Short mmCIF file of C-alpha atoms in Angstrom, two decimals:
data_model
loop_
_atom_site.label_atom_id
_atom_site.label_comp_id
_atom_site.label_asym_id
_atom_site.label_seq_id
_atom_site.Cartn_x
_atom_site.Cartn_y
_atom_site.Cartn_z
CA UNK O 1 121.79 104.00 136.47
CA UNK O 2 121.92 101.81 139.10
CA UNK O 3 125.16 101.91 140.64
CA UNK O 4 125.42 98.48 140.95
CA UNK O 5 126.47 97.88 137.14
CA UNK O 6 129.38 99.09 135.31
CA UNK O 7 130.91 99.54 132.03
CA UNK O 8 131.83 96.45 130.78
CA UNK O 9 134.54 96.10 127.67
CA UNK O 10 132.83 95.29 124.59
CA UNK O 11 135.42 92.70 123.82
CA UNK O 12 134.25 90.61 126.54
CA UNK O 13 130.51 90.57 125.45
CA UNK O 14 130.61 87.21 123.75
CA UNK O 15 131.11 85.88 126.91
CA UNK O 16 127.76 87.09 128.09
CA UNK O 17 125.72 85.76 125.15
CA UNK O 18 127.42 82.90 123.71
CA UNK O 19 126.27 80.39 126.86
CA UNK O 20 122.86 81.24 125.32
CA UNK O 21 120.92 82.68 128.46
CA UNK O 22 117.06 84.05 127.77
CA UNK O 23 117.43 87.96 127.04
CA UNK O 24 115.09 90.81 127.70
CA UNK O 25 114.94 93.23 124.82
CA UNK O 26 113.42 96.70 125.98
CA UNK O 27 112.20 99.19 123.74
CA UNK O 28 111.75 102.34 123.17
CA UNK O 29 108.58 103.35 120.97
CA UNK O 30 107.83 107.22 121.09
CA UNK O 31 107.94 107.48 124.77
CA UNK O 32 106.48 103.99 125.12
CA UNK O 33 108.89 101.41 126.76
CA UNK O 34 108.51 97.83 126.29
CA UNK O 35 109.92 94.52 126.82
CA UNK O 36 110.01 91.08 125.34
CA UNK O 37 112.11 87.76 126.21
CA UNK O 38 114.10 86.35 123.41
CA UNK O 39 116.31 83.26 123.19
CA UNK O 40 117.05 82.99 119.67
CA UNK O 41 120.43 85.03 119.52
CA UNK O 42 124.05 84.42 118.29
CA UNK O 43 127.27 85.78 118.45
CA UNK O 44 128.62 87.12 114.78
CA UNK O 45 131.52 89.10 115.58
CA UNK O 46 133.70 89.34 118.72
CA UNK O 47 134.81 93.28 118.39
CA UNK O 48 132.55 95.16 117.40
CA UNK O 49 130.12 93.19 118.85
CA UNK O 50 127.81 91.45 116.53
CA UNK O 51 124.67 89.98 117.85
CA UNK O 52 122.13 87.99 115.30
CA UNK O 53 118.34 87.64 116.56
CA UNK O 54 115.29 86.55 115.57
CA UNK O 55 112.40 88.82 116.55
CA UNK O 56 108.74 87.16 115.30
CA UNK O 57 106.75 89.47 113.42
CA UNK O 58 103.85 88.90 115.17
CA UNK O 59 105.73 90.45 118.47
CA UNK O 60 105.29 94.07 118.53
CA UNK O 61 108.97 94.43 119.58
CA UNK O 62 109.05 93.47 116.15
CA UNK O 63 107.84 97.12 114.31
CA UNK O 64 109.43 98.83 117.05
CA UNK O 65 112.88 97.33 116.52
CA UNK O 66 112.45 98.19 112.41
CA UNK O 67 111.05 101.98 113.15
CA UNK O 68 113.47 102.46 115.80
CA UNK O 69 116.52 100.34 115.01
CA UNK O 70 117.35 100.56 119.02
CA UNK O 71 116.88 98.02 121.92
CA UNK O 72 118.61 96.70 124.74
CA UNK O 73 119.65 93.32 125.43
CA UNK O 74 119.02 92.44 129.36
CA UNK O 75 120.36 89.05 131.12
CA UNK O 76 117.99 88.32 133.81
CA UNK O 77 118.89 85.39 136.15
CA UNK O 78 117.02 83.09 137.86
CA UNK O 79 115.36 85.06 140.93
CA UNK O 80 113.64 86.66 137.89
CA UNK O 81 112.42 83.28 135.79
CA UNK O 82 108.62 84.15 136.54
CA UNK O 83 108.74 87.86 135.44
CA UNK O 84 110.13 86.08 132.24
CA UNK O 85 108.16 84.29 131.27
CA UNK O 86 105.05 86.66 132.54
CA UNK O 87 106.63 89.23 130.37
CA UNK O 88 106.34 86.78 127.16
CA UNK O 89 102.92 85.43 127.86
CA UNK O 90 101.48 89.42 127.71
CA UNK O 91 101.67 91.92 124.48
CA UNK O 92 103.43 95.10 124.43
CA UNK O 93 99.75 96.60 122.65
CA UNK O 94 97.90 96.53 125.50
CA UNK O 95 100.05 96.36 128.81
CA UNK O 96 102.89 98.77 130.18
CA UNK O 97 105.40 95.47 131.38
CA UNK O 98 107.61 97.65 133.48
CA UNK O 99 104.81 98.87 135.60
CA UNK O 100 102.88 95.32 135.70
CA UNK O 101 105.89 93.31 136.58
CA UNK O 102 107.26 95.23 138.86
CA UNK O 103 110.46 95.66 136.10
CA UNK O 104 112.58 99.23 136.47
CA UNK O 105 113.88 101.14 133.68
CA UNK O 106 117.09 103.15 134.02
CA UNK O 107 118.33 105.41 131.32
CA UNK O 108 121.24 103.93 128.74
CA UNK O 109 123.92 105.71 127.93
CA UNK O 110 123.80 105.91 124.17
CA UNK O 111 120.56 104.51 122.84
CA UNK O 112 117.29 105.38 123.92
CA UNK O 113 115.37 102.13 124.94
CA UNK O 114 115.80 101.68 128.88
CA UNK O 115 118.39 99.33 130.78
CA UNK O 116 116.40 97.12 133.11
CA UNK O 117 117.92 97.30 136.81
CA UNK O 118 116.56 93.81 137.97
CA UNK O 119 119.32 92.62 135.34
CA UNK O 120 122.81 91.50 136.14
CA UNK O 121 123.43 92.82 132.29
CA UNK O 122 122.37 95.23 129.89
CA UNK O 123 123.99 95.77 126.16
CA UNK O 124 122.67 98.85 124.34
CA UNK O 125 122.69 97.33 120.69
CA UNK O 126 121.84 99.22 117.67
CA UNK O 127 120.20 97.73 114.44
CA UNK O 128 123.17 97.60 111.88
CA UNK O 129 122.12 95.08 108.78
CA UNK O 130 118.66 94.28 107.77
CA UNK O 131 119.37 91.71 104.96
CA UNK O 132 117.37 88.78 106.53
CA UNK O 133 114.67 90.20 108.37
CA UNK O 134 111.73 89.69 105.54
CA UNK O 135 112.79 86.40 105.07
CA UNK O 136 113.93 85.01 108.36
CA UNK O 137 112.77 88.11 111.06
CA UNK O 138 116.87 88.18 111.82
CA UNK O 139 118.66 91.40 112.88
CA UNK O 140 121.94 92.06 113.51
CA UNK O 141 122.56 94.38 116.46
CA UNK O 142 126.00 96.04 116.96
CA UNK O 143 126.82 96.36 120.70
CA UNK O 144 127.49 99.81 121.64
CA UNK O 145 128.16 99.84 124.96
CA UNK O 146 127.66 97.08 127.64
CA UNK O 147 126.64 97.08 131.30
CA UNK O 148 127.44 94.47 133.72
CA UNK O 149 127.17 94.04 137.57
CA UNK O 150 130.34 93.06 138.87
CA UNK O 151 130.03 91.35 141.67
CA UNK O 152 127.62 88.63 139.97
CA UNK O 153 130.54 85.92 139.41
CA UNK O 154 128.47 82.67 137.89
CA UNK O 155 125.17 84.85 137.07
CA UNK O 156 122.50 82.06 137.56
CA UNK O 157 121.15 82.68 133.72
CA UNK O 158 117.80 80.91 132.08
CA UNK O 159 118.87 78.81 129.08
CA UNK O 160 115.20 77.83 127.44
CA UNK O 161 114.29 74.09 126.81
CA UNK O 162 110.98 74.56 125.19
CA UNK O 163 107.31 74.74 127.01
CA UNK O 164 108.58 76.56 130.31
CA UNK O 165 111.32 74.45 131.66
CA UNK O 166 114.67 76.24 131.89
CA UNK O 167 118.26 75.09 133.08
CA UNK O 168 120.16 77.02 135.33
CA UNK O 169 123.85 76.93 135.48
CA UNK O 170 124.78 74.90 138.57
CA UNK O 171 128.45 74.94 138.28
CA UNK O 172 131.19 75.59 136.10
CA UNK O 173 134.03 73.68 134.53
CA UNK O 174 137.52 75.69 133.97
CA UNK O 175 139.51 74.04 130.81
CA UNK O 176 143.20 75.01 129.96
CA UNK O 177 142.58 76.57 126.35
CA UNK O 178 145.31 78.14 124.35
CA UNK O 179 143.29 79.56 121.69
CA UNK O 180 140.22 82.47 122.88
CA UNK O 181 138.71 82.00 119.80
CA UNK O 182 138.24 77.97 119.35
CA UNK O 183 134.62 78.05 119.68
CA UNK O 184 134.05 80.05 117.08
CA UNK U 1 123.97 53.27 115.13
CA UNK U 2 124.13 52.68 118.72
CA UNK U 3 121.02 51.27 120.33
CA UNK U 4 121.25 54.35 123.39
CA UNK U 5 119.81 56.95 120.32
CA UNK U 6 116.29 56.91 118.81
CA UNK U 7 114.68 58.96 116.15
CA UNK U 8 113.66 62.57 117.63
CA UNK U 9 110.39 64.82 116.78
CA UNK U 10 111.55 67.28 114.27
CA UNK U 11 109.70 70.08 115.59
CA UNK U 12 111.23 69.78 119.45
CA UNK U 13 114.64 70.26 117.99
CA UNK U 14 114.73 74.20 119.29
CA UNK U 15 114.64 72.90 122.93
CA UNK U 16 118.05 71.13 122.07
CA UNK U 17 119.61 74.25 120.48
CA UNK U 18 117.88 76.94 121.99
CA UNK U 19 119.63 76.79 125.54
CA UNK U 20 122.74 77.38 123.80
CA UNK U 21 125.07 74.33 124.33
CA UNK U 22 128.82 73.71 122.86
CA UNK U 23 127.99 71.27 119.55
CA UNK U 24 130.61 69.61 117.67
CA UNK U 25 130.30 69.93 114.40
CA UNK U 26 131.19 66.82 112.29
CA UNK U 27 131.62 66.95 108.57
CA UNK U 28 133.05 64.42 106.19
CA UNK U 29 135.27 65.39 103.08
CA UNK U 30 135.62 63.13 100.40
CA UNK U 31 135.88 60.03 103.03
CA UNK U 32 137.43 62.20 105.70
CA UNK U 33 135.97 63.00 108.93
CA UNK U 34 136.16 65.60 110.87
CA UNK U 35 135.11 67.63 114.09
CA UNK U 36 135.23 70.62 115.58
CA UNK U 37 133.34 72.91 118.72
CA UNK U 38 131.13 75.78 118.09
CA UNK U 39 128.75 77.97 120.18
CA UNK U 40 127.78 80.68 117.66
CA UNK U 41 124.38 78.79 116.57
CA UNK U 42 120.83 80.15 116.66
CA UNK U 43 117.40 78.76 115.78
CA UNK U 44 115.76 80.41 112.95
CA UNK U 45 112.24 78.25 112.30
CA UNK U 46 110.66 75.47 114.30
CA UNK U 47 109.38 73.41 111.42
CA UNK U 48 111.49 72.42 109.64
CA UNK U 49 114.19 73.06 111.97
CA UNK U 50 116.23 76.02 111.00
CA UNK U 51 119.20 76.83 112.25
CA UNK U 52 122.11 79.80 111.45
CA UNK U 53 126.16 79.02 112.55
CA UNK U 54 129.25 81.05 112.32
CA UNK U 55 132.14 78.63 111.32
CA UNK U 56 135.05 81.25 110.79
CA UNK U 57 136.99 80.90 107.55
CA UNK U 58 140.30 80.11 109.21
CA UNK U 59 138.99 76.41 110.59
CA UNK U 60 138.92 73.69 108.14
CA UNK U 61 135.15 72.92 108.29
CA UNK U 62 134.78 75.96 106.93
CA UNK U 63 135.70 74.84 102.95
CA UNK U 64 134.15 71.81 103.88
CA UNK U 65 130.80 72.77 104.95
CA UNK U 66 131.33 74.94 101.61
CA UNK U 67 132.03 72.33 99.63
CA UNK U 68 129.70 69.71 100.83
CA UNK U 69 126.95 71.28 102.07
CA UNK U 70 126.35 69.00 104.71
CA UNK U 71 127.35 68.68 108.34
CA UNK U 72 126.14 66.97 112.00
CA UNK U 73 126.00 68.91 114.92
CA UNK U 74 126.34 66.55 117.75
CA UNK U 75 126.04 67.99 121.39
CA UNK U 76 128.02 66.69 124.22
CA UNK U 77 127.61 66.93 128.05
CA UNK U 78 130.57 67.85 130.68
CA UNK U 79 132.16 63.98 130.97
CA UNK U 80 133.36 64.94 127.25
CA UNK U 81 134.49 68.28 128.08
CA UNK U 82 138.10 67.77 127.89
CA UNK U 83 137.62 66.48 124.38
CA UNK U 84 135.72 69.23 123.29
CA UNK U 85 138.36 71.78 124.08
CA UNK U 86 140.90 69.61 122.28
CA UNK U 87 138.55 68.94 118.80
CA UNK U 88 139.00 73.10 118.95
CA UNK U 89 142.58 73.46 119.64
CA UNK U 90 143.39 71.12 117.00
CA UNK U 91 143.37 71.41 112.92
CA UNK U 92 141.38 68.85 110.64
CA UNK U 93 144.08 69.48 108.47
CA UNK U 94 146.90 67.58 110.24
CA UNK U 95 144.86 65.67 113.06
CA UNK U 96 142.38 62.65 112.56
CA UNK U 97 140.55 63.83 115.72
CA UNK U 98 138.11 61.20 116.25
CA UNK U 99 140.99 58.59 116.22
CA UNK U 100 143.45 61.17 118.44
CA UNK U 101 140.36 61.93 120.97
CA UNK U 102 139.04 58.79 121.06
CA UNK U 103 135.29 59.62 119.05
CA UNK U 104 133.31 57.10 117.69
CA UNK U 105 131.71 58.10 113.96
CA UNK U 106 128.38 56.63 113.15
CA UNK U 107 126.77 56.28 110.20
CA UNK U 108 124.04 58.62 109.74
CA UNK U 109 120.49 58.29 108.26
CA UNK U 110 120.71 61.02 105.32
CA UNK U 111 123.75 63.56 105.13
CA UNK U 112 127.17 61.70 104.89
CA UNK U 113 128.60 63.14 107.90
CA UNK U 114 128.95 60.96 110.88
CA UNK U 115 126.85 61.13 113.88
CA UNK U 116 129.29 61.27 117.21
CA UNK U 117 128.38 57.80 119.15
CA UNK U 118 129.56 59.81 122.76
CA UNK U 119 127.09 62.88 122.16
CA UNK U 120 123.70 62.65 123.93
CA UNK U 121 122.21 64.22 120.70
CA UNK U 122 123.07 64.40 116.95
CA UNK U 123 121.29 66.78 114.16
CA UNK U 124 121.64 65.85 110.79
CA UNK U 125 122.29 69.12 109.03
CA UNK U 126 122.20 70.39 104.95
CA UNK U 127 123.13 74.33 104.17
CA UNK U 128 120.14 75.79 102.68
CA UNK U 129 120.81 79.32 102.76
CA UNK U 130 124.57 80.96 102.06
CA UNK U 131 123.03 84.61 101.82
CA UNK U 132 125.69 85.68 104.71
CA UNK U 133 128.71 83.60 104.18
CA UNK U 134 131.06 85.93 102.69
CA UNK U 135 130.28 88.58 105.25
CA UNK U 136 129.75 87.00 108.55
CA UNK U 137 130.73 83.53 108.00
CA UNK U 138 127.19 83.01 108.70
CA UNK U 139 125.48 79.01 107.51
CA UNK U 140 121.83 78.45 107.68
CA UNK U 141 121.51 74.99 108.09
CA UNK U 142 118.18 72.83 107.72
CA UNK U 143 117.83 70.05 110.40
CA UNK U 144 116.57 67.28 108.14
CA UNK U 145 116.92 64.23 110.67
CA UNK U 146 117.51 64.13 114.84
CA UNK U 147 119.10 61.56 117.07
CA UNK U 148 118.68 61.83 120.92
CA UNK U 149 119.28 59.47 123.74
CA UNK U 150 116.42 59.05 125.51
CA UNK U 151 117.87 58.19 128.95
CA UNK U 152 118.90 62.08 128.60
CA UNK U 153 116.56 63.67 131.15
CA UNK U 154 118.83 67.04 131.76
CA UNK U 155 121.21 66.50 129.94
CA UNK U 156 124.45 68.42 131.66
CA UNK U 157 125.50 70.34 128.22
CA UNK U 158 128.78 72.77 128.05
CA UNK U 159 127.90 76.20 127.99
CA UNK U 160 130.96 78.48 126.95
CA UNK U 161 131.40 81.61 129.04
CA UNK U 162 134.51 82.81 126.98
CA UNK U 163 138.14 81.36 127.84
CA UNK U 164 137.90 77.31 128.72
CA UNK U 165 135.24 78.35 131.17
CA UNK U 166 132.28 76.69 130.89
CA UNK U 167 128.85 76.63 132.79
CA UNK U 168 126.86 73.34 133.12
CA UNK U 169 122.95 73.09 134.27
CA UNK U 170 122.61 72.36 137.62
CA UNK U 171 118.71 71.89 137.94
CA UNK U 172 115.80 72.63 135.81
CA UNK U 173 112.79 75.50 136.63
CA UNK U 174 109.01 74.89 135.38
CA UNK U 175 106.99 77.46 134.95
CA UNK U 176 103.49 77.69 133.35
CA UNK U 177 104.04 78.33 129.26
CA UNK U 178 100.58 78.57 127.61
CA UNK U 179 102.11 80.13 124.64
CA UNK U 180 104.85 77.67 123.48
CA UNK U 181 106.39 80.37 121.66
CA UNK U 182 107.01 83.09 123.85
CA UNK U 183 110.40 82.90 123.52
CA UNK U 184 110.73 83.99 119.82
#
């Protein structure tokens, strides 16, 4: 582990997700790591930590994530926008993306897919309800422990438009609000 | 209908939602509208638009969305930032909060909910699938009609970071996409 990150509380997860950056999900096949980008996620519960995804079926992430019911989820930021989108535009069959994009796994702390250094945050998640996935490819991962670097204050995050353009967050706005749990 | 919003493509609603911004969801009970923030939203399908929300059972748009079936999610940019935070520290249940935050309702093309004249976009929404309401709150909602301004280039949406804090785009990156979607 990079000493860079630490433990992060899991209470303050939804934070991380709920702006809706792009995530990296690494996996761990038999030895085999991989990684995907993924942008269709939501917040379902604030403690435990319940994250809802969509993983296409034609993505080999896909098998992996219903053989091995493990990933990670990894917030890149910008400086890493064209390893994104590299890492999306190649399969997991034929290439080893850690190795071809220049991507370093570090070992998690509870599941076995890898952490990805390069990223300001990684959330081991395991697979915990399987009701949608035939009709809808939706998971829901439980956070099980969450990795953050802390000196990344307003991490510059990729929020997907469609086609290859992303917005970055350029600044932020700081609201008086009673009630942590409005936007839910 | 204000002249600033024109009929939107269907199939590029996931590059509205997909970045993850604030929407206020509007609903109308029996005559009476309503609105309210939420960030817990994913994409689910591209054509037709599908999208999954978690409206928690404690806000009012929670029976109503129940009852009705139908709902807009409108999404705002940062001048209307104060209002969102005070649509979500507010109840339906004693406020009119388009009258107390100065909203304008507009009639919509299909559902019966209002459109939101001050949003830059507004998705006209019917629940198709209640399969995880009971446990996770969880709507899946069909897009069945889209409104965006088209004088919305980047539009500077409200992306919630936990709190009142909120992180707005500052500029947009381009990358080469051949596969448009990488990102499931």
């Amino acid at each position: 582990m990079k000493r860079s990150k630490k433990e992060y509380p899991l209470a303050q997860v939804y934070g991380l997700l709920e702006p809706g950056p792009v995530v990296l999900v690494s996996t761990n096949r038999s030895g085999r790591f991989n990684v995907m980008p993924m942008s269709w996620h939501v917040m379902l519960e604030f403690v435990p930590p319940l994250v809802g995804c969509v993983v296409s079926s034609l993505n080999h992430t896909f098998e992996t994530l219903r053989k091995t019911g493990e990933c990670v989820l990894n917030i890149p930021t910008a400086e890493l926008a064209k390893k994104v989108v590299a890492c999306g535009n190649a399969s997991g069959l034929s290439a080893n993306k850690f190795e071809a994009y220049g991507l370093t796994p570090v070992e998690a702390g509870i599941v076995k897919a890898p952490l990805i250094a390069e990223c300001y945050a990684s959330l081991e998640c395991k697979v915990v309800d399987r009701t949608l996935v035939t009709k809808y490819n939706f998971f829901i991962l439980e956070v099980v422990k969450a990795w953050v670097d802390p000196r990344t204050k307003l991490p510059r995050t990729l929020h997907h438009m469609g086609e290859g353009v992303f917005a970055v967050p350029g600044r932020t706005i700081r609201l008086p609000s009673p009630k942590t749990s409005f936007l839910t």
